Structure formats: C-alpha cells, structure tokens
PDB file of C-alpha atoms in Angstrom:
ATOM      1  CA  MET O   1      19.921  -5.974   5.682  1.00 50.00           C
ATOM      2  CA  ALA O   2      18.719  -2.992   6.728  1.00 50.00           C
ATOM      3  CA  LYS O   3      15.443  -1.407   5.053  1.00 49.00           C
ATOM      4  CA  ASN O   4      13.990   1.609   5.062  1.00 48.00           C
ATOM      5  CA  ALA O   5      16.670   2.588   7.434  1.00 61.00           C
ATOM      6  CA  HIS O   6      17.669   6.569   7.459  1.00 82.00           C
ATOM      7  CA  LEU O   7      20.994   7.067   6.000  1.00 93.00           C
ATOM      8  CA  THR O   8      23.924   8.980   7.432  1.00 94.00           C
ATOM      9  CA  PHE O   9      26.340  11.154   6.315  1.00 95.00           C
ATOM     10  CA  ASP O  10      29.230   8.980   5.515  1.00 96.00           C
ATOM     11  CA  GLU O  11      27.104   6.703   3.768  1.00 96.00           C
ATOM     12  CA  ARG O  12      25.649   9.401   1.279  1.00 96.00           C
ATOM     13  CA  GLN O  13      29.536  10.082   0.670  1.00 96.00           C
ATOM     14  CA  THR O  14      29.839   6.239  -0.285  1.00 97.00           C
ATOM     15  CA  ILE O  15      27.282   6.624  -2.569  1.00 97.00           C
ATOM     16  CA  GLU O  16      28.391   9.839  -4.645  1.00 96.00           C
ATOM     17  CA  VAL O  17      31.724   7.878  -4.809  1.00 96.00           C
ATOM     18  CA  SER O  18      30.424   4.851  -5.935  1.00 97.00           C
ATOM     19  CA  LEU O  19      27.962   6.812  -8.449  1.00 96.00           C
ATOM     20  CA  ARG O  20      31.438   8.488 -10.174  1.00 95.00           C
ATOM     21  CA  ASP O  21      33.294   4.747 -10.012  1.00 96.00           C
ATOM     22  CA  ASN O  22      29.665   3.461 -11.649  1.00 95.00           C
ATOM     23  CA  LEU O  23      28.187   1.204  -9.522  1.00 96.00           C
ATOM     24  CA  LYS O  24      25.511  -0.334  -9.626  1.00 95.00           C
ATOM     25  CA  PHE O  25      22.337   0.062  -7.465  1.00 95.00           C
ATOM     26  CA  LYS O  26      23.039  -3.227  -5.789  1.00 95.00           C
ATOM     27  CA  GLU O  27      26.352  -2.927  -5.538  1.00 96.00           C
ATOM     28  CA  ILE O  28      26.326   0.539  -3.900  1.00 96.00           C
ATOM     29  CA  ALA O  29      23.120  -1.167  -1.499  1.00 95.00           C
ATOM     30  CA  ASP O  30      26.024  -4.097  -0.590  1.00 96.00           C
ATOM     31  CA  LEU O  31      28.927  -1.440   0.308  1.00 96.00           C
ATOM     32  CA  ILE O  32      26.497   0.479   2.370  1.00 95.00           C
ATOM     33  CA  GLY O  33      24.193  -2.260   4.049  1.00 94.00           C
ATOM     34  CA  LYS O  34      21.155  -1.436   2.431  1.00 93.00           C
ATOM     35  CA  ASP O  35      18.035  -2.372   0.048  1.00 92.00           C
ATOM     36  CA  PRO O  36      19.072  -1.365  -3.535  1.00 93.00           C
ATOM     37  CA  SER O  37      15.605  -0.282  -3.471  1.00 90.00           C
ATOM     38  CA  THR O  38      16.619   2.658  -0.651  1.00 92.00           C
ATOM     39  CA  VAL O  39      19.676   3.732  -2.432  1.00 94.00           C
ATOM     40  CA  SER O  40      17.458   4.284  -5.458  1.00 93.00           C
ATOM     41  CA  LYS O  41      15.154   6.686  -3.671  1.00 90.00           C
ATOM     42  CA  GLU O  42      17.906   8.518  -1.847  1.00 93.00           C
ATOM     43  CA  ILE O  43      19.629   8.805  -5.521  1.00 94.00           C
ATOM     44  CA  ARG O  44      15.740  10.332  -7.608  1.00 91.00           C
ATOM     45  CA  GLY O  45      14.896  11.814  -4.200  1.00 89.00           C
ATOM     46  CA  HIS O  46      18.060  14.354  -3.277  1.00 91.00           C
ATOM     47  CA  PHE O  47      19.943  14.940  -6.791  1.00 91.00           C
ATOM     48  CA  ARG O  48      21.025  18.727  -7.683  1.00 90.00           C
ATOM     49  CA  VAL O  49      19.978  20.306 -10.707  1.00 90.00           C
ATOM     50  CA  ILE O  50      22.694  22.693 -12.408  1.00 89.00           C
ATOM     51  CA  GLU O  51      22.886  24.744 -15.592  1.00 84.00           C
ATOM     52  CA  LYS O  52      26.002  25.719 -16.395  1.00 83.00           C
ATOM     53  CA  SER O  53      26.700  29.183 -18.343  1.00 78.00           C
ATOM     54  CA  SER O  54      26.974  27.228 -21.274  1.00 81.00           C
ATOM     55  CA  TYR O  55      23.608  25.591 -20.935  1.00 85.00           C
ATOM     56  CA  ASN O  56      21.358  25.445 -23.923  1.00 86.00           C
ATOM     57  CA  PRO O  57      18.946  22.566 -24.478  1.00 88.00           C
ATOM     58  CA  CYS O  58      18.226  23.799 -28.563  1.00 89.00           C
ATOM     59  CA  THR O  59      17.786  20.360 -30.688  1.00 89.00           C
ATOM     60  CA  ASN O  60      19.867  22.518 -33.319  1.00 86.00           C
ATOM     61  CA  ARG O  61      22.473  23.941 -31.539  1.00 84.00           C
ATOM     62  CA  LYS O  62      25.185  22.253 -33.593  1.00 84.00           C
ATOM     63  CA  THR O  63      23.325  23.040 -37.051  1.00 86.00           C
ATOM     64  CA  CYS O  64      22.359  26.668 -36.538  1.00 82.00           C
ATOM     65  CA  LYS O  65      22.083  29.238 -39.228  1.00 79.00           C
ATOM     66  CA  HIS O  66      20.821  31.691 -36.955  1.00 76.00           C
ATOM     67  CA  TYR O  67      23.694  34.381 -36.782  1.00 70.00           C
ATOM     68  CA  GLY O  68      23.150  37.852 -35.068  1.00 64.00           C
ATOM     69  CA  ASP O  69      19.302  38.205 -36.476  1.00 70.00           C
ATOM     70  CA  ILE O  70      17.622  36.434 -33.763  1.00 71.00           C
ATOM     71  CA  CYS O  71      19.778  38.786 -31.598  1.00 68.00           C
ATOM     72  CA  LYS O  72      18.669  41.845 -33.571  1.00 63.00           C
ATOM     73  CA  PRO O  73      15.980  43.171 -30.748  1.00 61.00           C
ATOM     74  CA  CYS O  74      18.493  43.087 -28.142  1.00 63.00           C
ATOM     75  CA  LYS O  75      19.982  46.195 -27.354  1.00 60.00           C
ATOM     76  CA  LYS O  76      23.565  44.888 -25.956  1.00 59.00           C
ATOM     77  CA  ARG O  77      24.122  42.425 -28.832  1.00 55.00           C
ATOM     78  CA  TRP O  78      27.225  44.189 -29.106  1.00 54.00           C
ATOM     79  CA  GLY O  79      27.736  45.196 -25.986  1.00 52.00           C
ATOM     80  CA  GLN O  80      28.439  41.348 -24.226  1.00 54.00           C
ATOM     81  CA  ASP O  81      29.005  38.027 -24.412  1.00 53.00           C
ATOM     82  CA  CYS O  82      25.944  36.074 -25.564  1.00 54.00           C
ATOM     83  CA  LYS O  83      26.200  33.574 -22.954  1.00 52.00           C
ATOM     84  CA  LYS O  84      25.876  36.239 -19.894  1.00 56.00           C
ATOM     85  CA  CYS O  85      22.712  37.534 -22.198  1.00 64.00           C
ATOM     86  CA  ASP O  86      19.136  37.012 -19.904  1.00 63.00           C
ATOM     87  CA  PRO O  87      16.878  35.430 -21.461  1.00 69.00           C
ATOM     88  CA  PRO O  88      19.228  33.603 -23.594  1.00 74.00           C
ATOM     89  CA  CYS O  89      18.561  33.718 -27.550  1.00 75.00           C
ATOM     90  CA  TYR O  90      17.248  30.268 -27.788  1.00 75.00           C
ATOM     91  CA  THR O  91      13.844  30.928 -25.157  1.00 77.00           C
ATOM     92  CA  HIS O  92      12.920  33.259 -28.018  1.00 77.00           C
ATOM     93  CA  CYS O  93      14.325  31.453 -31.177  1.00 82.00           C
ATOM     94  CA  PRO O  94      11.022  29.924 -33.453  1.00 83.00           C
ATOM     95  CA  ASP O  95      13.469  26.812 -34.863  1.00 86.00           C
ATOM     96  CA  PHE O  96      13.575  26.140 -30.762  1.00 87.00           C
ATOM     97  CA  GLU O  97      13.531  22.209 -30.735  1.00 88.00           C
ATOM     98  CA  LYS O  98      13.942  21.473 -26.504  1.00 88.00           C
ATOM     99  CA  GLN O  99      15.753  18.783 -26.047  1.00 89.00           C
ATOM    100  CA  GLU O 100      16.004  16.351 -22.411  1.00 88.00           C
ATOM    101  CA  CYS O 101      18.855  13.740 -22.066  1.00 90.00           C
ATOM    102  CA  LEU O 102      17.503  10.089 -22.394  1.00 90.00           C
ATOM    103  CA  LYS O 103      19.600   9.188 -20.010  1.00 90.00           C
ATOM    104  CA  LEU O 104      18.028  10.957 -16.577  1.00 91.00           C
ATOM    105  CA  THR O 105      14.948   8.565 -17.899  1.00 91.00           C
ATOM    106  CA  LYS O 106      16.756   5.493 -16.374  1.00 91.00           C
ATOM    107  CA  PRO O 107      19.785   4.433 -13.648  1.00 93.00           C
ATOM    108  CA  PRO O 108      21.318   5.961 -11.807  1.00 94.00           C
ATOM    109  CA  TYR O 109      19.138   9.116 -12.903  1.00 94.00           C
ATOM    110  CA  VAL O 110      21.789  11.182 -12.265  1.00 95.00           C
ATOM    111  CA  CYS O 111      25.148  12.608 -14.479  1.00 95.00           C
ATOM    112  CA  ASN O 112      27.922  11.903 -11.691  1.00 95.00           C
ATOM    113  CA  GLY O 113      29.880   9.087 -14.338  1.00 93.00           C
ATOM    114  CA  CYS O 114      28.632  10.051 -17.107  1.00 93.00           C
ATOM    115  CA  ASP O 115      31.511  10.391 -19.804  1.00 90.00           C
ATOM    116  CA  THR O 116      30.120  12.911 -21.873  1.00 88.00           C
ATOM    117  CA  ARG O 117      29.313  15.464 -18.946  1.00 86.00           C
ATOM    118  CA  GLN O 118      32.148  17.512 -19.508  1.00 85.00           C
ATOM    119  CA  GLY O 119      31.159  18.752 -22.787  1.00 85.00           C
ATOM    120  CA  CYS O 120      27.368  18.129 -22.214  1.00 89.00           C
ATOM    121  CA  LYS O 121      24.936  21.286 -22.862  1.00 89.00           C
ATOM    122  CA  LEU O 122      22.212  20.391 -20.679  1.00 91.00           C
ATOM    123  CA  LYS O 123      20.405  20.453 -17.575  1.00 89.00           C
ATOM    124  CA  ARG O 124      22.733  18.321 -15.241  1.00 91.00           C
ATOM    125  CA  HIS O 125      21.278  16.135 -12.762  1.00 94.00           C
ATOM    126  CA  LEU O 126      23.903  15.660  -9.818  1.00 94.00           C
ATOM    127  CA  TYR O 127      24.098  13.628  -6.334  1.00 96.00           C
ATOM    128  CA  GLU O 128      26.435  15.262  -3.616  1.00 95.00           C
ATOM    129  CA  ALA O 129      26.368  14.129  -0.316  1.00 95.00           C
ATOM    130  CA  LYS O 130      26.603  17.335   1.691  1.00 94.00           C
ATOM    131  CA  PHE O 131      23.463  18.658  -0.876  1.00 92.00           C
ATOM    132  CA  ALA O 132      21.909  15.196  -0.059  1.00 92.00           C
ATOM    133  CA  GLN O 133      22.400  15.208   3.718  1.00 93.00           C
ATOM    134  CA  ALA O 134      20.877  18.924   4.192  1.00 90.00           C
ATOM    135  CA  GLU O 135      17.877  18.375   1.993  1.00 86.00           C
ATOM    136  CA  TYR O 136      17.113  15.550   4.116  1.00 86.00           C
ATOM    137  CA  GLU O 137      17.658  17.020   7.841  1.00 84.00           C
ATOM    138  CA  ALA O 138      15.397  20.652   6.186  1.00 76.00           C
ATOM    139  CA  VAL O 139      12.609  17.604   5.538  1.00 71.00           C
ATOM    140  CA  ARG O 140      13.130  15.909   8.510  1.00 72.00           C
ATOM    141  CA  SER O 141      12.753  19.033  10.091  1.00 66.00           C
ATOM    142  CA  GLU O 142       9.521  20.157   8.516  1.00 57.00           C
ATOM    143  CA  SER O 143       8.230  16.912   9.473  1.00 58.00           C
ATOM    144  CA  ARG O 144       7.761  17.905  12.737  1.00 54.00           C
ATOM    145  CA  GLN O 145       5.892  20.306  11.965  1.00 51.00           C
ATOM    146  CA  GLY O 146       3.127  19.062   9.403  1.00 56.00           C
ATOM    147  CA  PHE O 147       3.531  17.129   5.438  1.00 58.00           C
ATOM    148  CA  ALA O 148       7.482  17.030   4.187  1.00 58.00           C
ATOM    149  CA  THR O 149       6.076  17.978   1.288  1.00 67.00           C
ATOM    150  CA  ASP O 150       6.176  20.675  -1.468  1.00 72.00           C
ATOM    151  CA  GLN O 151       3.784  21.765  -4.553  1.00 77.00           C
ATOM    152  CA  THR O 152       5.905  20.196  -7.611  1.00 82.00           C
ATOM    153  CA  GLU O 153       6.425  16.917  -5.361  1.00 83.00           C
ATOM    154  CA  LEU O 154       2.182  16.340  -3.811  1.00 84.00           C
ATOM    155  CA  GLN O 155       1.301  17.554  -8.040  1.00 87.00           C
ATOM    156  CA  ARG O 156       3.460  14.093  -9.392  1.00 87.00           C
ATOM    157  CA  ILE O 157       2.165  11.839  -6.578  1.00 88.00           C
ATOM    158  CA  ASP O 158      -1.381  13.308  -7.454  1.00 89.00           C
ATOM    159  CA  GLU O 159      -1.183  13.170 -10.895  1.00 90.00           C
ATOM    160  CA  ILE O 160       0.022   9.027 -10.562  1.00 90.00           C
ATOM    161  CA  ILE O 161      -2.465   8.103  -7.896  1.00 90.00           C
ATOM    162  CA  SER O 162      -5.686  10.201  -8.647  1.00 89.00           C
ATOM    163  CA  PRO O 163      -6.401   8.776 -12.145  1.00 89.00           C
ATOM    164  CA  LEU O 164      -6.080   4.834 -10.417  1.00 90.00           C
ATOM    165  CA  VAL O 165      -8.558   5.889  -7.460  1.00 88.00           C
ATOM    166  CA  LYS O 166     -10.965   7.212 -10.225  1.00 86.00           C
ATOM    167  CA  GLN O 167     -10.733   4.014 -11.949  1.00 86.00           C
ATOM    168  CA  GLY O 168     -11.447   1.475  -8.806  1.00 84.00           C
ATOM    169  CA  GLN O 169      -8.106   0.661  -7.647  1.00 87.00           C
ATOM    170  CA  SER O 170      -7.596   0.932  -4.127  1.00 87.00           C
ATOM    171  CA  ILE O 171      -4.723   2.554  -2.280  1.00 88.00           C
ATOM    172  CA  HIS O 172      -2.348  -0.555  -1.662  1.00 87.00           C
ATOM    173  CA  GLN O 173      -3.178  -1.703  -4.787  1.00 87.00           C
ATOM    174  CA  ILE O 174      -1.423   1.605  -6.550  1.00 89.00           C
ATOM    175  CA  CYS O 175       1.380   0.922  -3.710  1.00 87.00           C
ATOM    176  CA  VAL O 176       1.945  -2.294  -4.319  1.00 86.00           C
ATOM    177  CA  ASN O 177       2.331  -1.858  -8.306  1.00 87.00           C
ATOM    178  CA  ASN O 178       3.946   1.223  -8.539  1.00 85.00           C
ATOM    179  CA  ALA O 179       6.345   1.421  -5.311  1.00 82.00           C
ATOM    180  CA  ASP O 180       9.324   3.052  -7.329  1.00 79.00           C
ATOM    181  CA  LEU O 181       7.358   5.620  -8.615  1.00 82.00           C
ATOM    182  CA  ILE O 182       5.087   7.161  -5.591  1.00 82.00           C
ATOM    183  CA  MET O 183       8.332   6.420  -2.903  1.00 81.00           C
ATOM    184  CA  LEU O 184       5.097   6.947  -0.223  1.00 82.00           C
ATOM    185  CA  ASP O 185       3.236   4.231   2.047  1.00 82.00           C
ATOM    186  CA  GLU O 186      -0.176   3.819   2.374  1.00 85.00           C
ATOM    187  CA  LYS O 187      -0.530   5.510   5.532  1.00 84.00           C
ATOM    188  CA  THR O 188       0.950   8.783   4.228  1.00 85.00           C
ATOM    189  CA  ILE O 189      -1.350   8.854   0.847  1.00 86.00           C
ATOM    190  CA  TYR O 190      -4.568   8.478   3.159  1.00 86.00           C
ATOM    191  CA  ASN O 191      -2.990  11.158   5.319  1.00 83.00           C
ATOM    192  CA  TYR O 192      -2.980  13.232   1.968  1.00 84.00           C
ATOM    193  CA  ILE O 193      -5.957  12.296   0.765  1.00 84.00           C
ATOM    194  CA  ASP O 194      -7.672  12.874   4.601  1.00 79.00           C
ATOM    195  CA  ALA O 195      -6.089  16.974   4.729  1.00 77.00           C
ATOM    196  CA  GLY O 196      -7.421  17.222   1.264  1.00 79.00           C
ATOM    197  CA  LEU O 197      -4.234  17.403  -0.993  1.00 82.00           C
ATOM    198  CA  LEU O 198      -5.480  15.105  -3.610  1.00 84.00           C
ATOM    199  CA  SER O 199      -7.641  15.601  -6.564  1.00 84.00           C
ATOM    200  CA  VAL O 200      -9.688  12.779  -5.019  1.00 84.00           C
ATOM    201  CA  GLY O 201     -11.375  12.708  -1.827  1.00 82.00           C
ATOM    202  CA  ASN O 202     -12.501   9.867   0.792  1.00 76.00           C
ATOM    203  CA  ILE O 203     -15.567   9.711  -0.983  1.00 76.00           C
ATOM    204  CA  ASP O 204     -13.622   8.506  -3.981  1.00 73.00           C
ATOM    205  CA  LEU O 205     -12.042   5.922  -2.185  1.00 74.00           C
ATOM    206  CA  PRO O 206     -14.800   2.611  -2.295  1.00 58.00           C
ATOM    207  CA  ARG O 207     -13.842   0.369   1.190  1.00 57.00           C
ATOM    208  CA  LYS O 208     -13.286   3.368   3.135  1.00 54.00           C
ATOM    209  CA  VAL O 209     -16.762   5.101   2.777  1.00 46.00           C
ATOM    210  CA  ARG O 210     -18.194   1.415   3.161  1.00 47.00           C
ATOM    211  CA  TYR O 211     -16.448   1.775   7.031  1.00 49.00           C
ATOM    212  CA  ARG O 212     -19.231   3.193   9.452  1.00 54.00           C
ATOM    213  CA  VAL O 213     -17.613   4.873  12.266  1.00 53.00           C
ATOM    214  CA  ARG O 214     -18.676   2.747  15.140  1.00 60.00           C
ATOM    215  CA  ARG O 215     -21.608   3.998  17.929  1.00 64.00           C
ATOM    216  CA  LYS O 216     -19.929   4.417  21.442  1.00 63.00           C
ATOM    217  CA  LYS O 217     -22.491   2.263  23.764  1.00 63.00           C
ATOM    218  CA  LYS O 218     -23.804   4.646  25.870  1.00 64.00           C
ATOM    219  CA  PRO O 219     -23.359   4.513  29.261  1.00 65.00           C
ATOM    220  CA  VAL O 220     -25.371   2.226  31.804  1.00 58.00           C
ATOM    221  CA  LYS O 221     -26.758   4.995  34.328  1.00 60.00           C
ATOM    222  CA  VAL O 222     -27.574   3.498  37.635  1.00 56.00           C
ATOM    223  CA  ASP O 223     -30.296   5.615  40.195  1.00 61.00           C
ATOM    224  CA  LYS O 224     -28.058   6.313  42.944  1.00 61.00           C
ATOM    225  CA  GLN O 225     -31.309   6.598  45.248  1.00 64.00           C
ATOM    226  CA  CYS O 226     -31.071   2.256  44.593  1.00 61.00           C
ATOM    227  CA  HIS O 227     -28.505   2.550  47.350  1.00 59.00           C
ATOM    228  CA  ALA O 228     -30.361   4.111  50.067  1.00 65.00           C
ATOM    229  CA  GLY O 229     -30.562   2.262  52.837  1.00 66.00           C
ATOM    230  CA  ARG O 230     -28.030  -0.283  52.144  1.00 63.00           C
ATOM    231  CA  SER O 231     -24.943  -1.065  54.057  1.00 62.00           C
ATOM    232  CA  LEU O 232     -21.587  -3.028  53.103  1.00 56.00           C
ATOM    233  CA  LYS O 233     -21.879  -5.871  55.956  1.00 59.00           C
ATOM    234  CA  LEU O 234     -21.621  -9.082  54.743  1.00 55.00           C
ATOM    235  CA  ARG O 235     -24.511 -11.298  55.216  1.00 54.00           C
ATOM    236  CA  GLY O 236     -24.463 -13.473  58.458  1.00 54.00           C
ATOM    237  CA  SER O 237     -22.187 -11.021  59.978  1.00 52.00           C
ATOM    238  CA  GLY O 238     -23.193 -10.562  63.696  1.00 50.00           C
TER     239      GLY O 238
END
C-alpha cells in the first residue's frame, strides 16, 4: 500500500464521492490504495469553508426575542432584506453567543455526508475534488520557490511545537506523539526553525546546540623547492 504518495485528481474524486456516501477513512483508503492517514491528511488540508446566505452562528437564533431593536441604528432596515445586510445583526447583538459544530472536530471533519447539512445555519466544511486539486497544484508550485505554507498554518504549527520544545521534548518525540496534528516531517520542522519561522530557535533544541561544527583539516602544504633536482627516473634504470 502506497504511503505519503501524491494523490491524483481521480483519487480525489473518489474521496469526494466516498465522503458523500459516509465511508470510513479505512474504506476510502482501500478504494484508492493509500494509507488511511493519507486520506485524513488530504481531507483536513483541502476542504472549503462555505457560508450560505442563511449563515447565522448564534446559539440563541431559535429562541431569539429581539425583533427590530437590534436594527434600529441601521438606516436600511426598511429598505432591504436583513439577510443581505452587511454586517449582519448578530455581529452587534449583546446576546450573541457563537455556536461551533462539534461534528467537525472528529472524522470525517467535513459536511459532505451530513444528513442535516441542507438546513444548517453554521459554516460548512466541504471537500471538493476540483478545489483540492487546485490547492495541491498551487502548493506544489509555491514549494519550488520557498516554504509552501501561509501565516495561519505557521501559527497553528507553532502553537503545537514551540511549547513542547520549551518543555524539553525533542523534535523527533514531538513528531511521533503529534503526527496527526502536525502533518510535517522532522526535516521540514528543522528547516522552519533554522529560518526563524517559529517561536523557538536552535538554542532551544538541547541536542542540536551540543553538536559542534567539525573543523576542516588543514591541507598539508609541501614546499615545492623540495622537488628541485629530482627526476622521475626509477632507481636502477640506466
């Protein structure tokens, strides 16, 4: 079974259809001949975040007792649909409490096969093969020019790695214990640290600072004058 191999567009289409059919990661992995961790990493790394026009993340939206009073400062309240208002009323409502979908914190991490998706008022995470392929190709192109990551992803990685390094854990230990969260190899993390992209530096890596740069041996210099008067004739030759 191929591990950590690049996915093709056809394989991404299979993932999209399988998520809609509520297949498990193991079942999807068997279909495309990959490791389940590869499927998990692909989905978590390439989903789209969508907000419908009916988006309303307030926990109290079903029991809301406000009617018109929140919109009194708005000059357009009589002239247009509130759904088209920008910013929406919940952004300045004193009783606003944001609701997060707990289903997105565990596999499959997306809404493709959710049976309540149509009436959901929250943000939707959708895995789409075309979008995932486009993101993959963009990252591959950027990787040839430098580090293929953005500030948000760097911050996420930094929040995981830096506190553990400061606790005395090695990069190898961190990678082994948090592979599903970090989704990077040790060499990439060391490169990030060397480039100063994380909060910790080489000085915070106890093993690395103990390594001394090996001194290059000085070449032996031979005085060319010592060859003066010598010939290449073999001894005993007449």
